[in-house]
mmCIF file of C-alpha atoms in Angstrom:
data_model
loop_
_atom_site.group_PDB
_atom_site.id
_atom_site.type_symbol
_atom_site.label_atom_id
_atom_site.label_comp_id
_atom_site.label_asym_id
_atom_site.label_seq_id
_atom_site.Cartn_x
_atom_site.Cartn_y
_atom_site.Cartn_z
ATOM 1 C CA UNK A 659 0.000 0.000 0.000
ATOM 2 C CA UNK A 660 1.590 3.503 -0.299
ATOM 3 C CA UNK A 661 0.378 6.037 1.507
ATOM 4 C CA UNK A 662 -1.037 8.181 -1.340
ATOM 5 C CA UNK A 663 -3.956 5.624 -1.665
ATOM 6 C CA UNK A 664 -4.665 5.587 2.316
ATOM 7 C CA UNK A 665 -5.091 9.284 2.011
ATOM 8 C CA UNK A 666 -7.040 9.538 -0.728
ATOM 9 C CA UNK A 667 -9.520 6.590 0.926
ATOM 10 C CA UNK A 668 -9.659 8.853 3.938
ATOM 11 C CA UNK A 669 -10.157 11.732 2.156
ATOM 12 C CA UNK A 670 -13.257 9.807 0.060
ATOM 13 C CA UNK A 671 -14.653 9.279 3.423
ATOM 14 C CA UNK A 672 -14.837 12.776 3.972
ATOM 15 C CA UNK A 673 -13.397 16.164 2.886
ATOM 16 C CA UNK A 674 -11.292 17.627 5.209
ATOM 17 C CA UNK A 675 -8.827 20.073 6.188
ATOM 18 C CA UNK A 676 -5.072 18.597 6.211
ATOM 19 C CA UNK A 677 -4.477 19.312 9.848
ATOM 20 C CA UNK A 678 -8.299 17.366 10.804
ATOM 21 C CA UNK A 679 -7.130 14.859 7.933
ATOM 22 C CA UNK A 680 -3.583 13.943 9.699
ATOM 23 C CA UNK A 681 -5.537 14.100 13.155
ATOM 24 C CA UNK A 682 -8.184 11.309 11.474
ATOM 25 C CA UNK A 683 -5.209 9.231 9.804
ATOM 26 C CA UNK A 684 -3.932 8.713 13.250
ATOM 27 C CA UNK A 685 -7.294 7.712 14.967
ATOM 28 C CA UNK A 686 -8.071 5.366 12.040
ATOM 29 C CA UNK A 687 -5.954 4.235 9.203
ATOM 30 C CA UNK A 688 -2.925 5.317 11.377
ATOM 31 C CA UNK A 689 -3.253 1.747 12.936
ATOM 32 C CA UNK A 690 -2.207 0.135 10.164
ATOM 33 C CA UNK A 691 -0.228 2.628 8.019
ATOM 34 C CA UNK A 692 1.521 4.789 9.863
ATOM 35 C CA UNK A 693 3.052 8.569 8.221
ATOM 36 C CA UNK A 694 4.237 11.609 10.267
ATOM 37 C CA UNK A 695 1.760 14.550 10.031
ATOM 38 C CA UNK A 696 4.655 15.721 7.692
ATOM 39 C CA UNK A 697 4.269 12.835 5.314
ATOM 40 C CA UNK A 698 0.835 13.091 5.008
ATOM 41 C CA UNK A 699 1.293 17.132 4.279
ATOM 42 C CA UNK A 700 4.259 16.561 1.361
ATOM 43 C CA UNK A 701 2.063 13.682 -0.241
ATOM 44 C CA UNK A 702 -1.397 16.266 -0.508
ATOM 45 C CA UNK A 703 0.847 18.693 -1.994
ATOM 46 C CA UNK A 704 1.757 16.050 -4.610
ATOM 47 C CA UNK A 705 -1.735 14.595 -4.982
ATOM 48 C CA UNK A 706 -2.777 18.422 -5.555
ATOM 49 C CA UNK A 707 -0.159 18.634 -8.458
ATOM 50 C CA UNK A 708 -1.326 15.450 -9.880
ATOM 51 C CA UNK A 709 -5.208 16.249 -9.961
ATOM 52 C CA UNK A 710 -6.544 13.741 -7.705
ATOM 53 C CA UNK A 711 -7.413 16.324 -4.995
ATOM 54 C CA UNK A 712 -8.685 19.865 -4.960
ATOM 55 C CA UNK A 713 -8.160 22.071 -1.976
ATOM 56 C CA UNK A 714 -10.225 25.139 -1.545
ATOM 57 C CA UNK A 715 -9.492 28.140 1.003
ATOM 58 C CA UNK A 716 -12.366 27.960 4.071
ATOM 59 C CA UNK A 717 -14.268 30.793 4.459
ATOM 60 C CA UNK A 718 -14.667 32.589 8.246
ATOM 61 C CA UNK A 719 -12.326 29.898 9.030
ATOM 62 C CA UNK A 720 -8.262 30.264 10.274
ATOM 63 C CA UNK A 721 -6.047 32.162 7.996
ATOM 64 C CA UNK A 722 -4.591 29.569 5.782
ATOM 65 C CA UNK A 723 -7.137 26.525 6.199
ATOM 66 C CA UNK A 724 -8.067 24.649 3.265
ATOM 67 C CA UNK A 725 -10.621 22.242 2.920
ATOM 68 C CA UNK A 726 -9.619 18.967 0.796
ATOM 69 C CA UNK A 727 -12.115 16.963 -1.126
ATOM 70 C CA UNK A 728 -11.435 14.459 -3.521
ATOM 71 C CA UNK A 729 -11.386 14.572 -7.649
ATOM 72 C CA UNK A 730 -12.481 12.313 -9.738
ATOM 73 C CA UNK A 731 -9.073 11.244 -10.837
ATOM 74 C CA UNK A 732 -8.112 10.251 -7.427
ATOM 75 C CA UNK A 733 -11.471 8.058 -7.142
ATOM 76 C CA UNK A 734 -10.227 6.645 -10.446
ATOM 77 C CA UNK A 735 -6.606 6.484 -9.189
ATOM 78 C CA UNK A 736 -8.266 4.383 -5.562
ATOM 79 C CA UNK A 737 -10.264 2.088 -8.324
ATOM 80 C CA UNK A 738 -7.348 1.179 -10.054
ATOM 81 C CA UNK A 739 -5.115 0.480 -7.177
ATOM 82 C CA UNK A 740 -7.470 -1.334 -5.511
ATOM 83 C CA UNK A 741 -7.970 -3.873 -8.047
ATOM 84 C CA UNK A 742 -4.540 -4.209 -8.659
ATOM 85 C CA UNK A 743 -2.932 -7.866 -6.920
ATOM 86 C CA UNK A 744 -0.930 -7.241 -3.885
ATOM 87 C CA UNK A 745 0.862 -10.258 -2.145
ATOM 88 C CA UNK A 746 0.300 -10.387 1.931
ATOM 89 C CA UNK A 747 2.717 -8.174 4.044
ATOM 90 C CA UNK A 748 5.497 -10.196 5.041
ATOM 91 C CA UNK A 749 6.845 -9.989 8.851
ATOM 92 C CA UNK A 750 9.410 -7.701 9.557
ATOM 93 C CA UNK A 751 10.417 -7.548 13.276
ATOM 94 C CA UNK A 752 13.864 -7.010 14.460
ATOM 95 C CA UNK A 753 12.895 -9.032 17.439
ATOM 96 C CA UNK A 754 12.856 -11.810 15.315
ATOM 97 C CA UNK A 755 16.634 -11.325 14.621
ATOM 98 C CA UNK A 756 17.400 -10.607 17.988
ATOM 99 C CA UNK A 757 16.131 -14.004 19.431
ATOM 100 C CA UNK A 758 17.750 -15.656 16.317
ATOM 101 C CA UNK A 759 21.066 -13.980 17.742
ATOM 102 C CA UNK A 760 20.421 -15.162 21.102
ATOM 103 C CA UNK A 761 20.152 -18.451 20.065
ATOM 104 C CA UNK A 762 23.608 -18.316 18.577
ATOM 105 C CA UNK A 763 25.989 -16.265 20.932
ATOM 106 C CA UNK A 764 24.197 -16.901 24.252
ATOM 107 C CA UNK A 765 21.973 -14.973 26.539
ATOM 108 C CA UNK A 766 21.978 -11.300 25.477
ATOM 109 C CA UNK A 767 19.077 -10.056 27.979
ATOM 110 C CA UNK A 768 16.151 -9.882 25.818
ATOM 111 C CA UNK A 769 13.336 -10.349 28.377
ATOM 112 C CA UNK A 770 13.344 -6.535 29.558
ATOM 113 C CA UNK A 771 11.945 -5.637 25.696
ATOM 114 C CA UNK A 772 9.902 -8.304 25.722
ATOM 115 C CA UNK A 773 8.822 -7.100 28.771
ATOM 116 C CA UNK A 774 7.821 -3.578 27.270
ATOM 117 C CA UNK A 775 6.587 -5.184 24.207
ATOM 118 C CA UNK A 776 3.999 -7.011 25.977
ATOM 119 C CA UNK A 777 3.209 -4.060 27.748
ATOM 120 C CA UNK A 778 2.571 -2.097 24.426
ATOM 121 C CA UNK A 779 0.896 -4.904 22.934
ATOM 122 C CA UNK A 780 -1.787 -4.893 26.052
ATOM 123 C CA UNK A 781 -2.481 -1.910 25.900
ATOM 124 C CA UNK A 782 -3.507 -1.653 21.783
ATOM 125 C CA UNK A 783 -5.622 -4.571 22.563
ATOM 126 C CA UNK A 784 -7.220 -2.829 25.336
ATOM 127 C CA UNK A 785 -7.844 0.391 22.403
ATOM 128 C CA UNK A 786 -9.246 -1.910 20.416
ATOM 129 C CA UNK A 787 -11.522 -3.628 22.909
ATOM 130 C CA UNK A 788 -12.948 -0.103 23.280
ATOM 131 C CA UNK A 789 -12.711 1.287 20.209
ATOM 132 C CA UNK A 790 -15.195 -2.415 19.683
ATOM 133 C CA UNK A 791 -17.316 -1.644 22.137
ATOM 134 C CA UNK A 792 -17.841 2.149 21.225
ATOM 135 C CA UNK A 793 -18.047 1.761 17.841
ATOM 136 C CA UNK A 794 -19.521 -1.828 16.881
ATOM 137 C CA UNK A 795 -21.779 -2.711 19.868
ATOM 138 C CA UNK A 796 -24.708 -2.222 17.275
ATOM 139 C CA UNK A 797 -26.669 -5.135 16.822
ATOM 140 C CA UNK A 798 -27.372 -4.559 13.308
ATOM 141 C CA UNK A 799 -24.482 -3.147 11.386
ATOM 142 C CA UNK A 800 -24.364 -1.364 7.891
ATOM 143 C CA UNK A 801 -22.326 -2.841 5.263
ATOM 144 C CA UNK A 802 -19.539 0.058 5.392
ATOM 145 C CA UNK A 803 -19.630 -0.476 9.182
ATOM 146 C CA UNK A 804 -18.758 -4.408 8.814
ATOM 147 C CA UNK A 805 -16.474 -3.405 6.531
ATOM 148 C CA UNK A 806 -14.850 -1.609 9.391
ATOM 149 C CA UNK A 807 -15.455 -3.379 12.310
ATOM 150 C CA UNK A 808 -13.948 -6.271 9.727
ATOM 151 C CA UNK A 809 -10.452 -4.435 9.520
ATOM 152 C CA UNK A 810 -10.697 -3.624 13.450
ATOM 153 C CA UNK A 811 -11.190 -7.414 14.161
ATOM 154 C CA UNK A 812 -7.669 -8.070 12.358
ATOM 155 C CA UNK A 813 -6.323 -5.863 14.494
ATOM 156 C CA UNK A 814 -7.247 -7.398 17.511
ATOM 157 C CA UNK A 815 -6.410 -10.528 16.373
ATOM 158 C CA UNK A 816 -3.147 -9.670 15.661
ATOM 159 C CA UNK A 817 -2.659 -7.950 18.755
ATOM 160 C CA UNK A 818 -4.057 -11.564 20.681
ATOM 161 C CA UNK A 819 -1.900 -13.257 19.023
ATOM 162 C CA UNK A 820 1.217 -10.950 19.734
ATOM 163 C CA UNK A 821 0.262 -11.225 23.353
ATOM 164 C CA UNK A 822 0.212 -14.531 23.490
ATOM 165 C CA UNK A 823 3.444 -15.204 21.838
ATOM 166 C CA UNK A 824 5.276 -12.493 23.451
ATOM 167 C CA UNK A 825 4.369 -14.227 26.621
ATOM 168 C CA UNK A 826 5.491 -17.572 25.623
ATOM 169 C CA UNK A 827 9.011 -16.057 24.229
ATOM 170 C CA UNK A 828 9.506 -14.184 27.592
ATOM 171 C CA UNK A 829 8.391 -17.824 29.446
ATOM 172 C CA UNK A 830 11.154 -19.209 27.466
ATOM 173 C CA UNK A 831 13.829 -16.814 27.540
ATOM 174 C CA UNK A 832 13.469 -16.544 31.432
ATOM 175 C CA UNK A 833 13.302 -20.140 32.137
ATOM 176 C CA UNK A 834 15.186 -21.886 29.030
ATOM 177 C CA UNK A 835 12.161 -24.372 28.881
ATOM 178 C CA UNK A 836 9.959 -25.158 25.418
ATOM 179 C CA UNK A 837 6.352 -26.167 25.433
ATOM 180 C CA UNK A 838 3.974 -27.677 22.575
#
């Protein structure tokens, strides 16, 4: 995914300044593609330049705000991506390297970052438990709100599952033992 196409499905959801657009990114997409405020400001500029977005000065509002909506090059851009193949994201942890180097020169103290990965890996679960419970307690949910509640559930999968294994790798790593 690049980050011009998570913008521009943001922006489809709803026009927006770029400020209010970067402050959306990081309460939504932002949990699975994550750009610096300055990212996401460079690639609207370059979106502008392109056509696939229009923005337009706001009236009685701060000097300087812009409101940014969508053209319909960029919704033909978002088609076109989106039906393009893409092959799963691959896992890229340097954890994973670091346990593979503890295996071959010894002990090299690993359980403190597991420690404060677990931590950090709690506590997204826990924002995704709530952001569940606000958000999808609904008996009866649209289709774009399945949709959603669809790509929150993978989240909390993943973050289950990163739990759980962290624990077992921080089990091992302090004790030495294995389990099946």
């Amino acid at each position: 995914m690049s980050l011009p196409h998570a913008l521009l499905t943001s922006i489809a959801e709803k026009p927006c300044s770029g400020y209010d657009l970067a402050r959306r990114f990081d309460k939504s997409i932002g949990y699975f593609w994550h750009a610096t405020h300055q990212q996401i400001y460079r690639e609207l500029g370059r979106m502008e330049a392109q056509g696939w977005v229009i923005s337009t000065e706001v009236e009685g509002g701060r000097a300087g705000k812009k409101l940014i909506a969508i053209l319909p090059a960029g919704r033909d851009e978002l088609r076109r991506w989106a039906s393009e193949s893409s092959a799963p994201m691959r896992l890229r942890d340097d954890m994973m390297v670091k346990l593979r180097a503890d295996a071959a020169i010894g002990p090299l103290g690993l359980a403190e970052e597991f420690e404060r990965r677990l931590q950090l890996h709690e506590q997204e679960l826990q924002t995704y438990k709530e952001i569940e419970k606000r958000d999808f307690s609904a008996v009866k949910l649209s289709h774009e709100q399945q949709l959603r509640y669809l790509i929150l559930k993978a989240g909390i999968t993943f973050e289950e599952s990163r739990v759980q294994w962290t624990k077992e790798a921080l089990r091992i790593l302090k004790d030495g033992t294995e389990t099946k």
